[in-house]
Amino acid sequence: MRIAIVTENFLPKVDGVTRTLARLLEHLQANDHQVLVLGPESGMTDYAGAELMGTTGIPFPPYPELKLNFWRSGFTRRLIDFAPHVIHLVDPCWLGAVGLAVIRYYLPETPLVSSYHTNLATYCTHFGYNFLAPTMWKWNRFCHSFSRYVMCPSQSTRRILRQRGFENVRIWPRGIDVHQFSPTRRSLALQQSWTSTSNDKIILLYVGRVSFEKNIGLVLDAYKQMDHSRCHLVIVGHGPAFDEIQAECQRTHTPVTWTGYLQGDALAAAYASADIFAFASTTETFGQVVLEAMASGLPVAGLWAEGVCDLVDHGTTGLLLDTTGLSRKEQCDRYHEQLDSLVQNKEMRLRMGQAAVSKARQYTWWEAMECVVRTYRDASNHQYPSNDLCRDDSGVEEDCCLSDHLNTDSKSSCQHTNNSNDILILVD
């Protein structure tokens, strides 16, 4: 295949989307596909065998870490020369929308697929732009409406997209490297370095962007109510709210260990050396950090929210709090109770941690990326989905890409699932 990627969001920026795209490029390279990446200036000329072309952009006001990148005339020339058979729009919003106009003019017969990774409408609400949320949903739906298939990471996100009028939605799941993320990475020395005491404290761990849309404030507010002689919070990551939150913890004398960004073996050791994963985000379409924590043997203390509820089985691999109708104080009190119950009950932590490892092992990167390849082939072969593509007869939606990837449990109330074609991916 020949694959071109036009992206608003790519390396060296590190987040769930860029890491997934990097995995996709590596998978495509391993299977002898040609790749072109058109996106933000990365300082690189190639990645995993893919040719990179860069452009400039400006911050997107509701979500400053995402840039609105400008389409270059060179992109159009390269796109035409590339002559793709399938075009993949990833999170089309700005650059992808311009790309759509170019594609419809110069390559009107080329089939499109797209993928939905970021709930920008929810981010608008979190950043105080509530009035923009309905418009953002309409714009997202329009940008994806030209696609033969729309891919998203989880069943809960697919249900939301269907409710919003998106059609032909498939699941593109995620994977985990169980050799890297494993309970065997646990380090008592690392634990002791966090607490500066003996290793008898229960370690609560947060991993992710330190920003308010991740609802990290709820984790901190609940932690402030806890007995700090019994437990300790470690925050791995950085972000726009880092300085403000760190200063607030210092002002209130809240004991927290701040590691900054970690990756590779250091990140894997941090997961495995903790005891509970505390993650209260409501803006995830999947939650890769949740899967990494589960693979490392941690029970998850989370909220009943999009993405997270697909991974965590309440009462089995963790505890999920339904915040519907709860005030902020009630959410904080209930989440504190949830965390404290895990701190106090070692048997429950161990049982849930073991179940979490078993659940995480069902997710493989190879199968996740093959879902994308199969979708490309279906689109290029004009295999439009039928009404029974995703079966609802058992009460569980099953995706054709996911059926071989994940053993679904129909009792869960929040579930998920070398032919030479030329492909172009446009990524926002």
XYZ file of C-alpha atoms in Angstrom:
428
model
C 0.000 0.000 0.000
C 0.957 3.631 -0.427
C -0.145 5.656 2.579
C 0.065 9.415 3.110
C -0.707 11.026 6.454
C -1.605 14.703 6.846
C -1.699 15.518 10.532
C -2.315 18.413 12.895
C -0.969 16.240 15.685
C 2.159 14.162 15.318
C 5.551 13.496 16.839
C 7.511 14.840 18.653
C 4.297 15.745 20.561
C 3.464 12.697 22.679
C -0.133 11.751 23.446
C -2.506 8.884 22.752
C -3.137 9.929 19.151
C 0.509 10.401 18.178
C 1.571 7.161 19.853
C -1.173 5.277 18.008
C -0.168 6.832 14.698
C 3.457 5.923 15.344
C 2.359 2.322 15.965
C 0.349 2.384 12.740
C 3.348 3.610 10.741
C 5.543 0.913 12.252
C 2.946 -1.749 11.431
C 2.598 -0.542 7.855
C 6.368 -0.449 7.395
C 6.695 -4.002 8.749
C 4.194 -5.107 6.116
C 5.997 -3.337 3.243
C 3.598 -0.433 2.748
C 4.729 2.968 1.452
C 3.813 5.949 3.626
C 3.750 9.733 3.175
C 3.053 11.980 6.181
C 1.880 15.576 5.631
C 1.536 17.509 8.874
C 3.119 19.874 11.377
C 6.820 20.575 11.173
C 8.444 17.820 13.224
C 12.107 18.399 12.518
C 12.246 14.931 10.982
C 12.396 13.903 7.342
C 11.246 10.344 7.929
C 9.748 8.042 10.558
C 9.432 4.254 10.331
C 10.246 4.490 6.636
C 7.562 7.119 6.024
C 8.341 10.353 4.197
C 7.429 13.417 6.288
C 6.393 16.848 4.950
C 5.758 19.626 7.466
C 3.810 22.872 7.727
C 3.145 25.638 10.258
C 0.072 26.348 12.364
C -1.500 28.362 15.172
C -2.967 27.124 18.512
C -6.632 26.066 18.517
C -8.256 28.353 21.181
C -10.479 25.757 22.932
C -7.584 23.281 22.988
C -4.265 25.192 22.825
C -2.115 22.058 22.600
C -3.738 21.286 19.230
C -2.659 23.448 16.301
C -4.639 24.631 13.305
C -2.143 23.831 10.572
C -2.045 25.505 7.185
C -2.298 23.608 3.924
C 0.749 24.119 1.703
C 0.596 24.125 -2.072
C 3.333 21.512 -1.930
C 0.914 19.201 -0.129
C -1.449 19.320 -3.105
C 1.296 18.562 -5.606
C 2.602 15.674 -3.510
C -0.907 14.338 -2.959
C -1.637 14.273 -6.678
C 1.704 12.630 -7.437
C 1.068 10.038 -4.741
C -2.229 8.996 -6.420
C -3.684 7.097 -3.452
C -6.381 4.473 -3.727
C -7.745 5.147 -0.220
C -7.562 8.337 1.836
C -7.714 8.254 5.630
C -8.706 11.417 7.502
C -7.736 11.239 11.165
C -9.697 13.613 13.404
C -10.535 15.893 10.449
C -11.182 19.377 11.758
C -9.034 22.028 10.074
C -6.265 20.648 7.893
C -8.434 17.647 7.114
C -11.269 19.941 6.038
C -8.978 21.756 3.611
C -7.722 18.371 2.513
C -11.303 17.331 1.802
C -11.733 20.258 -0.578
C -8.494 19.362 -2.343
C -9.428 15.692 -2.563
C -12.927 16.331 -3.886
C -11.526 18.614 -6.575
C -8.427 16.697 -7.665
C -9.229 13.119 -6.606
C -13.040 12.880 -6.591
C -13.096 9.119 -7.204
C -10.760 8.270 -4.353
C -12.597 6.550 -1.450
C -12.235 8.026 2.027
C -12.109 6.559 5.509
C -11.703 8.600 8.680
C -11.033 8.056 12.357
C -12.318 9.867 15.424
C -9.877 10.209 18.318
C -10.556 13.454 20.185
C -13.850 14.705 21.607
C -13.297 18.360 20.722
C -16.898 19.273 21.540
C -16.373 18.139 25.135
C -13.072 20.012 25.276
C -14.912 23.175 24.227
C -17.118 22.758 27.295
C -14.178 22.110 29.624
C -12.367 25.222 28.413
C -15.392 27.476 28.845
C -16.526 27.591 25.213
C -19.858 25.838 25.811
C -21.512 27.787 23.013
C -19.110 26.185 20.513
C -19.928 22.565 21.400
C -23.042 22.163 19.161
C -21.213 23.774 16.257
C -18.210 21.529 16.814
C -20.413 18.427 16.686
C -21.968 19.617 13.401
C -18.551 20.394 11.953
C -17.127 17.031 13.018
C -20.101 15.199 11.538
C -19.707 17.110 8.258
C -15.982 16.358 8.004
C -16.583 12.639 8.585
C -19.664 12.453 6.339
C -17.601 11.929 3.176
C -16.037 8.746 4.560
C -17.103 5.252 3.614
C -16.140 4.220 7.141
C -15.563 6.162 10.353
C -13.296 4.417 12.864
C -13.301 5.102 16.603
C -11.525 3.422 19.549
C -14.378 2.093 21.702
C -17.988 0.932 21.822
C -19.033 3.813 24.073
C -17.617 6.337 21.606
C -19.325 4.540 18.729
C -22.673 4.790 20.496
C -22.167 8.521 21.024
C -21.192 9.048 17.386
C -24.243 7.138 16.186
C -26.454 9.264 18.407
C -24.848 12.345 16.836
C -25.656 11.163 13.321
C -22.346 9.596 12.266
C -22.781 6.665 9.883
C -20.844 3.481 9.083
C -18.883 3.580 12.340
C -16.344 0.820 12.966
C -14.085 0.228 15.931
C -10.339 0.681 15.640
C -9.200 -0.701 19.013
C -5.859 -0.176 20.707
C -3.252 -2.619 21.927
C -0.743 -3.142 24.698
C 2.787 -4.516 24.863
C 2.414 -6.939 27.769
C 6.158 -7.520 27.857
C 6.807 -3.849 28.526
C 3.827 -3.168 30.796
C 3.885 -5.952 33.361
C 3.690 -6.456 37.145
C 7.218 -7.891 36.918
C 8.514 -4.312 36.531
C 7.645 -3.552 40.157
C 10.498 -1.866 42.083
C 10.527 -1.485 45.856
C 13.455 0.921 45.514
C 11.360 3.163 43.263
C 8.488 3.073 45.753
C 10.805 4.117 48.549
C 12.211 6.978 46.471
C 8.674 8.334 46.113
C 7.818 8.267 49.802
C 11.276 8.695 51.399
C 10.100 6.162 53.997
C 9.520 2.445 54.245
C 7.477 0.728 51.545
C 4.301 0.358 53.594
C 2.390 3.219 51.959
C -0.158 2.445 49.259
C 0.828 4.266 46.057
C -1.906 6.026 44.104
C -0.798 6.760 40.540
C -1.998 9.234 37.918
C -0.460 9.112 34.439
C -1.371 11.567 31.723
C -1.502 15.171 30.678
C -1.679 17.492 33.677
C -4.591 19.607 32.496
C -8.024 20.430 33.797
C -9.958 18.660 31.019
C -8.503 15.414 32.418
C -10.408 16.101 35.655
C -7.203 15.734 37.658
C -8.669 18.185 40.170
C -11.114 15.517 41.347
C -8.255 13.096 42.021
C -6.392 15.725 44.041
C -9.446 16.902 45.983
C -10.300 13.321 46.944
C -6.689 12.593 47.870
C -6.558 15.625 50.171
C -9.229 13.941 52.322
C -7.241 10.728 52.704
C -4.898 9.558 55.458
C -1.490 10.432 54.030
C 0.238 8.166 56.527
C -1.390 5.244 54.659
C -1.118 6.355 51.034
C 0.850 8.599 48.699
C 0.005 10.118 45.298
C 2.434 10.031 42.367
C 1.689 12.112 39.255
C 3.447 11.154 36.023
C 3.176 13.676 33.223
C 3.161 17.373 32.475
C 0.833 19.858 30.872
C -0.681 23.344 30.896
C -2.029 23.060 34.467
C 1.164 21.612 35.964
C 2.513 24.774 37.612
C -0.872 25.822 39.003
C -1.688 22.405 40.456
C 1.790 21.898 41.876
C 1.649 25.317 43.562
C -1.771 24.495 45.042
C -0.446 21.225 46.488
C 2.497 23.056 48.026
C 0.206 25.716 49.465
C -2.079 23.119 51.067
C 0.842 20.887 52.145
C -0.533 17.989 50.096
C 2.223 15.354 49.684
C 2.617 14.515 45.992
C 5.533 13.155 43.974
C 5.873 14.789 40.549
C 7.947 12.845 38.019
C 7.272 14.817 34.839
C 7.061 12.912 31.582
C 8.271 9.311 31.655
C 8.549 6.831 28.822
C 9.870 3.380 28.050
C 11.174 1.317 30.948
C 10.870 4.232 33.392
C 7.151 4.578 32.666
C 6.593 0.815 32.872
C 8.348 0.691 36.253
C 6.231 3.576 37.545
C 3.017 1.742 36.673
C 4.118 -1.564 38.169
C 5.458 0.036 41.355
C 2.116 1.642 42.191
C -0.887 -0.016 43.832
C -3.936 1.859 42.488
C -4.489 3.786 39.256
C -6.460 6.967 40.003
C -7.929 8.370 36.794
C -11.030 10.573 36.737
C -11.066 11.778 33.123
C -14.384 12.076 31.305
C -12.941 13.065 27.909
C -11.359 9.788 26.763
C -12.372 8.023 23.575
C -10.276 5.050 24.707
C -7.867 5.642 27.599
C -4.510 4.112 26.666
C -3.043 4.907 30.085
C -5.853 2.898 31.679
C -4.936 -0.138 29.587
C -1.249 0.300 30.466
C -2.102 0.463 34.166
C -4.253 -2.664 33.926
C -1.504 -4.573 32.130
C 0.811 -3.558 34.983
C -1.506 -5.157 37.542
C -3.272 -2.070 38.916
C -6.953 -1.855 39.833
C -8.473 1.296 38.342
C -10.385 3.891 40.346
C -12.209 5.831 37.643
C -15.482 7.360 36.576
C -18.274 5.791 34.572
C -17.339 7.699 31.424
C -16.727 7.284 27.713
C -13.712 5.136 26.888
C -12.846 4.163 30.450
C -16.030 2.150 30.961
C -15.127 -0.002 27.956
C -11.897 -1.092 29.620
C -12.788 -1.313 33.311
C -15.309 -3.886 34.525
C -16.780 -2.349 37.669
C -16.170 -4.589 40.668
C -13.862 -6.894 38.705
C -10.914 -4.894 37.351
C -11.600 -1.687 39.246
C -14.236 0.664 40.579
C -16.187 3.165 38.480
C -18.128 6.074 39.955
C -21.312 7.198 38.220
C -21.343 10.980 38.704
C -24.757 11.533 37.141
C -26.697 14.047 39.222
C -23.905 14.503 41.771
C -22.638 17.904 42.848
C -18.907 18.539 42.749
C -18.671 17.990 46.514
C -20.655 14.763 46.258
C -18.390 13.570 43.445
C -15.342 14.327 45.567
C -16.743 12.551 48.629
C -17.814 9.474 46.658
C -14.536 9.280 44.758
C -12.647 9.581 48.050
C -14.672 6.657 49.406
C -13.855 4.656 46.275
C -10.121 5.306 46.591
C -10.144 4.654 50.321
C -11.915 1.317 49.906
C -9.075 0.165 47.658
C -6.421 1.522 50.023
C -7.966 -0.322 52.970
C -8.572 -3.666 51.233
C -5.398 -5.407 50.051
C -7.233 -8.567 49.017
C -9.530 -6.570 46.728
C -6.582 -4.696 45.206
C -4.747 -7.919 44.412
C -7.831 -9.660 43.037
C -8.750 -6.736 40.796
C -5.138 -6.282 39.708
C -4.896 -9.891 38.576
C -8.187 -9.590 36.686
C -6.952 -6.360 35.097
C -3.843 -8.106 33.753
C -5.976 -10.847 32.217
C -8.281 -8.293 30.589
C -5.407 -6.198 29.207
C -3.765 -9.218 27.580
C -6.738 -9.498 25.231
C -5.594 -6.345 23.420
C -2.801 -6.712 20.841
C -1.281 -3.977 18.696
C -1.009 -6.262 15.672
C -4.713 -7.015 15.567
C -5.587 -3.378 16.319
C -3.607 -2.202 13.311
C -4.930 -4.983 11.110
C -8.401 -3.569 11.810
C -7.275 -0.424 10.017
C -5.794 -2.359 7.107
C -9.010 -4.367 6.682
C -11.017 -1.154 6.696
C -8.766 0.317 4.002
C -9.270 -2.758 1.853
C -13.035 -2.796 2.346
C -13.238 0.870 1.381
C -11.053 0.442 -1.698
C -13.093 -2.606 -2.743
C -16.330 -0.631 -2.331
C -17.605 -2.983 0.378
C -20.104 -0.719 2.063
C -21.394 -1.872 5.457
C -24.761 -3.555 5.752
C -27.247 -2.910 8.535
C -26.122 -6.040 10.381
C -22.428 -5.160 10.379
C -22.623 -4.565 14.123
C -24.926 -7.061 15.741
C -27.103 -6.032 18.660
C -28.994 -9.298 19.110
C -27.028 -10.350 22.196
C -27.147 -6.947 23.804
C -23.497 -6.422 22.895
C -22.398 -4.570 19.799
C -19.738 -6.543 17.961
C -17.558 -4.928 15.327
C -16.322 -6.846 12.305
C -12.819 -5.587 12.995
C -12.999 -6.433 16.665
C -14.572 -9.873 16.651
C -11.239 -11.671 16.397
C -9.465 -9.181 18.630
C -11.379 -9.197 21.878
C -13.525 -11.679 23.743
C -16.549 -9.600 24.721
C -18.621 -10.169 27.838
C -22.305 -9.695 27.163
C -22.912 -9.026 30.847
C -20.858 -5.831 30.784
C -22.925 -2.687 30.497
C -20.210 -0.808 28.631
C -18.588 -2.996 25.965
C -16.162 -2.844 23.212
C -14.491 -5.303 19.747
C -0.082 -8.227 1.079
C -2.473 -7.038 -1.316
C -1.176 -3.900 -3.088
C -3.750 -1.185 -2.435
C -2.661 2.447 -2.351
C -3.715 4.424 0.713
C -3.524 8.039 1.713
C -4.084 9.046 5.328
C -4.894 12.631 6.207
C -4.595 13.147 9.933
C -5.814 16.120 11.948
